[in-house]
């Protein structure tokens, strides 16, 4: 009964309950994306929804590794357990995270301008295992390219950074001598 105001019958779906959740999800939803301010909220509060989506074959993108904080690193580890279809940013990763991403061939969505600005104030990124030698145009792209890992070039906060997808693609292609 959808008219009930009681939450006593929580089904563990993170608010996405109902017996026909999987049917509705696969029929009407082709993808879910979790993004936003990584310093606000807890991934665990919505993890069950994303787990169920992946189980139903729905494409899932999870933005992770945007901050070099303990909380962000722990959430990245938890997100990787779900085996999403794609990861956004993935800038601050442990060696174990990189191995899991590589082994599962999870494409990485890179937003060149946003990623450079995000990492500009962080001193430890140059020692990151994803930092390619001689590559200053993007903080992690060179590492992914060296591994022949699938990446997606995108934009983030276009209004803030004043970029377009075309400008990001041109700059990325020029930086990495891609034709």
PDB file of C-alpha atoms in Angstrom:
ATOM      1  CA  UNK A   1       0.000   0.000   0.000  1.00  0.00           C
ATOM      2  CA  UNK A   2       1.682   3.190  -1.183  1.00  0.00           C
ATOM      3  CA  UNK A   3      -0.557   5.350   1.003  1.00  0.00           C
ATOM      4  CA  UNK A   4       1.063   4.126   4.207  1.00  0.00           C
ATOM      5  CA  UNK A   5       3.080   6.698   6.124  1.00  0.00           C
ATOM      6  CA  UNK A   6       4.919   4.089   8.163  1.00  0.00           C
ATOM      7  CA  UNK A   7       8.583   3.287   7.601  1.00  0.00           C
ATOM      8  CA  UNK A   8       8.378   0.122   9.691  1.00  0.00           C
ATOM      9  CA  UNK A   9       8.696  -2.130   6.659  1.00  0.00           C
ATOM     10  CA  UNK A  10      12.077  -0.879   5.420  1.00  0.00           C
ATOM     11  CA  UNK A  11      13.274  -3.299   2.778  1.00  0.00           C
ATOM     12  CA  UNK A  12      16.911  -2.183   2.882  1.00  0.00           C
ATOM     13  CA  UNK A  13      16.753  -0.584  -0.543  1.00  0.00           C
ATOM     14  CA  UNK A  14      17.847   2.844   0.637  1.00  0.00           C
ATOM     15  CA  UNK A  15      14.437   4.338  -0.135  1.00  0.00           C
ATOM     16  CA  UNK A  16      14.065   2.621  -3.495  1.00  0.00           C
ATOM     17  CA  UNK A  17      11.730  -0.059  -2.160  1.00  0.00           C
ATOM     18  CA  UNK A  18       8.813  -1.837  -3.658  1.00  0.00           C
ATOM     19  CA  UNK A  19       8.510  -5.337  -5.042  1.00  0.00           C
ATOM     20  CA  UNK A  20       8.741  -4.124  -8.610  1.00  0.00           C
ATOM     21  CA  UNK A  21      11.807  -1.920  -8.102  1.00  0.00           C
ATOM     22  CA  UNK A  22      14.015  -4.031 -10.377  1.00  0.00           C
ATOM     23  CA  UNK A  23      11.345  -4.168 -13.074  1.00  0.00           C
ATOM     24  CA  UNK A  24      10.802  -0.406 -12.995  1.00  0.00           C
ATOM     25  CA  UNK A  25      14.499   0.294 -12.837  1.00  0.00           C
ATOM     26  CA  UNK A  26      15.359  -1.791 -15.886  1.00  0.00           C
ATOM     27  CA  UNK A  27      12.351  -0.552 -17.845  1.00  0.00           C
ATOM     28  CA  UNK A  28      12.569   3.203 -17.263  1.00  0.00           C
ATOM     29  CA  UNK A  29      16.093   3.930 -16.062  1.00  0.00           C
ATOM     30  CA  UNK A  30      19.201   3.260 -18.144  1.00  0.00           C
ATOM     31  CA  UNK A  31      21.748   4.871 -15.844  1.00  0.00           C
ATOM     32  CA  UNK A  32      22.399   6.444 -12.453  1.00  0.00           C
ATOM     33  CA  UNK A  33      25.136   8.956 -11.651  1.00  0.00           C
ATOM     34  CA  UNK A  34      26.301  10.016  -8.199  1.00  0.00           C
ATOM     35  CA  UNK A  35      28.059  13.367  -8.221  1.00  0.00           C
ATOM     36  CA  UNK A  36      28.107  16.570  -6.229  1.00  0.00           C
ATOM     37  CA  UNK A  37      30.134  17.994  -3.391  1.00  0.00           C
ATOM     38  CA  UNK A  38      32.283  15.093  -2.152  1.00  0.00           C
ATOM     39  CA  UNK A  39      32.658  16.733   1.257  1.00  0.00           C
ATOM     40  CA  UNK A  40      28.936  16.585   1.988  1.00  0.00           C
ATOM     41  CA  UNK A  41      26.889  13.520   2.856  1.00  0.00           C
ATOM     42  CA  UNK A  42      27.771   9.859   3.143  1.00  0.00           C
ATOM     43  CA  UNK A  43      27.920   7.415   0.239  1.00  0.00           C
ATOM     44  CA  UNK A  44      26.688   4.619   2.481  1.00  0.00           C
ATOM     45  CA  UNK A  45      23.310   6.369   2.776  1.00  0.00           C
ATOM     46  CA  UNK A  46      22.645   5.642  -0.931  1.00  0.00           C
ATOM     47  CA  UNK A  47      24.907   2.637  -1.536  1.00  0.00           C
ATOM     48  CA  UNK A  48      22.023   0.120  -1.500  1.00  0.00           C
ATOM     49  CA  UNK A  49      20.291   1.916  -4.372  1.00  0.00           C
ATOM     50  CA  UNK A  50      23.430   1.758  -6.498  1.00  0.00           C
ATOM     51  CA  UNK A  51      24.066  -1.896  -5.584  1.00  0.00           C
ATOM     52  CA  UNK A  52      20.544  -2.812  -6.696  1.00  0.00           C
ATOM     53  CA  UNK A  53      20.934  -0.799  -9.891  1.00  0.00           C
ATOM     54  CA  UNK A  54      24.152  -2.631 -10.801  1.00  0.00           C
ATOM     55  CA  UNK A  55      22.451  -5.964  -9.987  1.00  0.00           C
ATOM     56  CA  UNK A  56      19.673  -5.001 -12.433  1.00  0.00           C
ATOM     57  CA  UNK A  57      22.157  -4.222 -15.197  1.00  0.00           C
ATOM     58  CA  UNK A  58      21.706  -0.453 -14.993  1.00  0.00           C
ATOM     59  CA  UNK A  59      24.777   1.630 -15.891  1.00  0.00           C
ATOM     60  CA  UNK A  60      26.182   3.354 -12.816  1.00  0.00           C
ATOM     61  CA  UNK A  61      28.679   6.208 -12.670  1.00  0.00           C
ATOM     62  CA  UNK A  62      30.139   7.097  -9.292  1.00  0.00           C
ATOM     63  CA  UNK A  63      32.279  10.186  -8.818  1.00  0.00           C
ATOM     64  CA  UNK A  64      35.084   9.351  -6.432  1.00  0.00           C
ATOM     65  CA  UNK A  65      38.584  10.287  -5.384  1.00  0.00           C
ATOM     66  CA  UNK A  66      38.003  14.024  -5.679  1.00  0.00           C
ATOM     67  CA  UNK A  67      39.455  14.914  -2.286  1.00  0.00           C
ATOM     68  CA  UNK A  68      42.534  13.688  -0.501  1.00  0.00           C
ATOM     69  CA  UNK A  69      40.729  12.933   2.735  1.00  0.00           C
ATOM     70  CA  UNK A  70      40.364   9.754   4.768  1.00  0.00           C
ATOM     71  CA  UNK A  71      36.576   9.821   4.266  1.00  0.00           C
ATOM     72  CA  UNK A  72      36.906  10.211   0.503  1.00  0.00           C
ATOM     73  CA  UNK A  73      39.436   7.365   0.289  1.00  0.00           C
ATOM     74  CA  UNK A  74      37.175   5.065   2.337  1.00  0.00           C
ATOM     75  CA  UNK A  75      34.172   5.929   0.186  1.00  0.00           C
ATOM     76  CA  UNK A  76      36.187   5.222  -2.968  1.00  0.00           C
ATOM     77  CA  UNK A  77      36.993   1.757  -1.629  1.00  0.00           C
ATOM     78  CA  UNK A  78      33.301   1.159  -0.876  1.00  0.00           C
ATOM     79  CA  UNK A  79      32.261   2.424  -4.331  1.00  0.00           C
ATOM     80  CA  UNK A  80      34.679   0.022  -6.009  1.00  0.00           C
ATOM     81  CA  UNK A  81      32.992  -2.900  -4.219  1.00  0.00           C
ATOM     82  CA  UNK A  82      29.845  -2.106  -6.211  1.00  0.00           C
ATOM     83  CA  UNK A  83      31.744  -2.413  -9.520  1.00  0.00           C
ATOM     84  CA  UNK A  84      30.225   0.641 -11.230  1.00  0.00           C
ATOM     85  CA  UNK A  85      30.096   0.992 -14.996  1.00  0.00           C
ATOM     86  CA  UNK A  86      32.198   4.169 -14.890  1.00  0.00           C
ATOM     87  CA  UNK A  87      34.045   6.339 -12.369  1.00  0.00           C
ATOM     88  CA  UNK A  88      34.160  10.110 -12.392  1.00  0.00           C
ATOM     89  CA  UNK A  89      37.460  11.867 -11.637  1.00  0.00           C
ATOM     90  CA  UNK A  90      39.240   9.165  -9.569  1.00  0.00           C
ATOM     91  CA  UNK A  91      42.109  11.513  -8.780  1.00  0.00           C
ATOM     92  CA  UNK A  92      43.206  10.359  -5.327  1.00  0.00           C
ATOM     93  CA  UNK A  93      43.580   6.593  -5.322  1.00  0.00           C
ATOM     94  CA  UNK A  94      45.550   3.986  -3.463  1.00  0.00           C
ATOM     95  CA  UNK A  95      47.582   1.384  -5.332  1.00  0.00           C
ATOM     96  CA  UNK A  96      44.894  -1.162  -4.409  1.00  0.00           C
ATOM     97  CA  UNK A  97      42.189   1.088  -5.891  1.00  0.00           C
ATOM     98  CA  UNK A  98      44.158   1.411  -9.125  1.00  0.00           C
ATOM     99  CA  UNK A  99      44.604  -2.353  -9.341  1.00  0.00           C
ATOM    100  CA  UNK A 100      40.864  -2.953  -8.785  1.00  0.00           C
ATOM    101  CA  UNK A 101      39.889  -0.338 -11.376  1.00  0.00           C
ATOM    102  CA  UNK A 102      42.353  -1.757 -13.885  1.00  0.00           C
ATOM    103  CA  UNK A 103      41.374  -5.383 -13.244  1.00  0.00           C
ATOM    104  CA  UNK A 104      37.669  -4.565 -13.643  1.00  0.00           C
ATOM    105  CA  UNK A 105      38.311  -2.308 -16.680  1.00  0.00           C
ATOM    106  CA  UNK A 106      36.171   0.477 -15.205  1.00  0.00           C
ATOM    107  CA  UNK A 107      36.402   3.510 -17.515  1.00  0.00           C
ATOM    108  CA  UNK A 108      37.515   6.763 -15.888  1.00  0.00           C
ATOM    109  CA  UNK A 109      35.750  10.018 -16.713  1.00  0.00           C
ATOM    110  CA  UNK A 110      38.309  12.826 -16.740  1.00  0.00           C
ATOM    111  CA  UNK A 111      37.399  16.515 -16.724  1.00  0.00           C
ATOM    112  CA  UNK A 112      40.739  18.137 -17.588  1.00  0.00           C
ATOM    113  CA  UNK A 113      40.210  21.717 -16.402  1.00  0.00           C
ATOM    114  CA  UNK A 114      38.276  20.773 -13.283  1.00  0.00           C
ATOM    115  CA  UNK A 115      40.763  18.027 -12.397  1.00  0.00           C
ATOM    116  CA  UNK A 116      43.743  20.394 -12.752  1.00  0.00           C
ATOM    117  CA  UNK A 117      42.075  23.007 -10.540  1.00  0.00           C
ATOM    118  CA  UNK A 118      41.018  20.378  -7.975  1.00  0.00           C
ATOM    119  CA  UNK A 119      44.544  19.002  -7.636  1.00  0.00           C
ATOM    120  CA  UNK A 120      46.501  22.256  -7.993  1.00  0.00           C
ATOM    121  CA  UNK A 121      46.715  22.822  -4.226  1.00  0.00           C
ATOM    122  CA  UNK A 122      47.739  19.270  -3.348  1.00  0.00           C
ATOM    123  CA  UNK A 123      51.401  18.565  -2.894  1.00  0.00           C
ATOM    124  CA  UNK A 124      51.203  14.756  -2.700  1.00  0.00           C
ATOM    125  CA  UNK A 125      49.728  14.153  -6.152  1.00  0.00           C
ATOM    126  CA  UNK A 126      53.103  14.388  -7.930  1.00  0.00           C
ATOM    127  CA  UNK A 127      54.060  11.218  -5.998  1.00  0.00           C
ATOM    128  CA  UNK A 128      50.814   9.496  -7.004  1.00  0.00           C
ATOM    129  CA  UNK A 129      51.256   6.243  -8.912  1.00  0.00           C
ATOM    130  CA  UNK A 130      48.971   7.719 -11.582  1.00  0.00           C
ATOM    131  CA  UNK A 131      51.227  10.703 -12.198  1.00  0.00           C
ATOM    132  CA  UNK A 132      53.003  10.031 -15.492  1.00  0.00           C
ATOM    133  CA  UNK A 133      56.520  11.361 -15.917  1.00  0.00           C
ATOM    134  CA  UNK A 134      56.684  14.542 -17.926  1.00  0.00           C
ATOM    135  CA  UNK A 135      52.913  14.992 -17.986  1.00  0.00           C
ATOM    136  CA  UNK A 136      51.788  18.277 -16.499  1.00  0.00           C
ATOM    137  CA  UNK A 137      48.638  18.758 -18.584  1.00  0.00           C
ATOM    138  CA  UNK A 138      46.444  16.456 -16.485  1.00  0.00           C
ATOM    139  CA  UNK A 139      47.106  15.020 -13.032  1.00  0.00           C
ATOM    140  CA  UNK A 140      46.277  11.373 -13.833  1.00  0.00           C
ATOM    141  CA  UNK A 141      45.533  10.983 -17.556  1.00  0.00           C
ATOM    142  CA  UNK A 142      49.102  10.052 -18.433  1.00  0.00           C
ATOM    143  CA  UNK A 143      49.025   7.198 -15.932  1.00  0.00           C
ATOM    144  CA  UNK A 144      45.781   5.825 -17.344  1.00  0.00           C
ATOM    145  CA  UNK A 145      47.059   6.170 -20.905  1.00  0.00           C
ATOM    146  CA  UNK A 146      50.320   4.387 -20.013  1.00  0.00           C
ATOM    147  CA  UNK A 147      48.188   1.520 -18.703  1.00  0.00           C
ATOM    148  CA  UNK A 148      46.094   1.612 -21.891  1.00  0.00           C
ATOM    149  CA  UNK A 149      43.057   2.064 -19.667  1.00  0.00           C
ATOM    150  CA  UNK A 150      39.764   3.332 -21.051  1.00  0.00           C
ATOM    151  CA  UNK A 151      39.103   7.006 -20.283  1.00  0.00           C
ATOM    152  CA  UNK A 152      36.275   9.386 -21.120  1.00  0.00           C
ATOM    153  CA  UNK A 153      37.067  13.080 -21.607  1.00  0.00           C
ATOM    154  CA  UNK A 154      34.283  15.267 -20.298  1.00  0.00           C
ATOM    155  CA  UNK A 155      33.554  18.645 -18.716  1.00  0.00           C
ATOM    156  CA  UNK A 156      32.680  19.615 -15.179  1.00  0.00           C
ATOM    157  CA  UNK A 157      31.200  22.871 -13.942  1.00  0.00           C
ATOM    158  CA  UNK A 158      31.270  24.486 -17.394  1.00  0.00           C
ATOM    159  CA  UNK A 159      29.817  27.722 -16.033  1.00  0.00           C
ATOM    160  CA  UNK A 160      32.503  27.978 -13.357  1.00  0.00           C
ATOM    161  CA  UNK A 161      35.475  27.016 -15.519  1.00  0.00           C
ATOM    162  CA  UNK A 162      34.312  28.577 -18.797  1.00  0.00           C
ATOM    163  CA  UNK A 163      35.048  25.466 -20.851  1.00  0.00           C
ATOM    164  CA  UNK A 164      33.162  23.470 -23.432  1.00  0.00           C
ATOM    165  CA  UNK A 165      33.484  19.823 -24.357  1.00  0.00           C
ATOM    166  CA  UNK A 166      35.074  20.915 -27.634  1.00  0.00           C
ATOM    167  CA  UNK A 167      37.727  22.982 -25.848  1.00  0.00           C
ATOM    168  CA  UNK A 168      38.448  20.156 -23.391  1.00  0.00           C
ATOM    169  CA  UNK A 169      38.787  17.597 -26.209  1.00  0.00           C
ATOM    170  CA  UNK A 170      41.041  19.888 -28.277  1.00  0.00           C
ATOM    171  CA  UNK A 171      43.293  20.629 -25.329  1.00  0.00           C
ATOM    172  CA  UNK A 172      43.466  16.997 -24.301  1.00  0.00           C
ATOM    173  CA  UNK A 173      44.261  15.830 -27.841  1.00  0.00           C
ATOM    174  CA  UNK A 174      46.989  18.481 -28.169  1.00  0.00           C
ATOM    175  CA  UNK A 175      48.498  17.648 -24.757  1.00  0.00           C
ATOM    176  CA  UNK A 176      48.726  13.954 -25.454  1.00  0.00           C
ATOM    177  CA  UNK A 177      49.438  14.132 -29.190  1.00  0.00           C
ATOM    178  CA  UNK A 178      46.230  12.283 -30.017  1.00  0.00           C
ATOM    179  CA  UNK A 179      44.900  12.374 -33.550  1.00  0.00           C
TER     180      UNK A 179
END
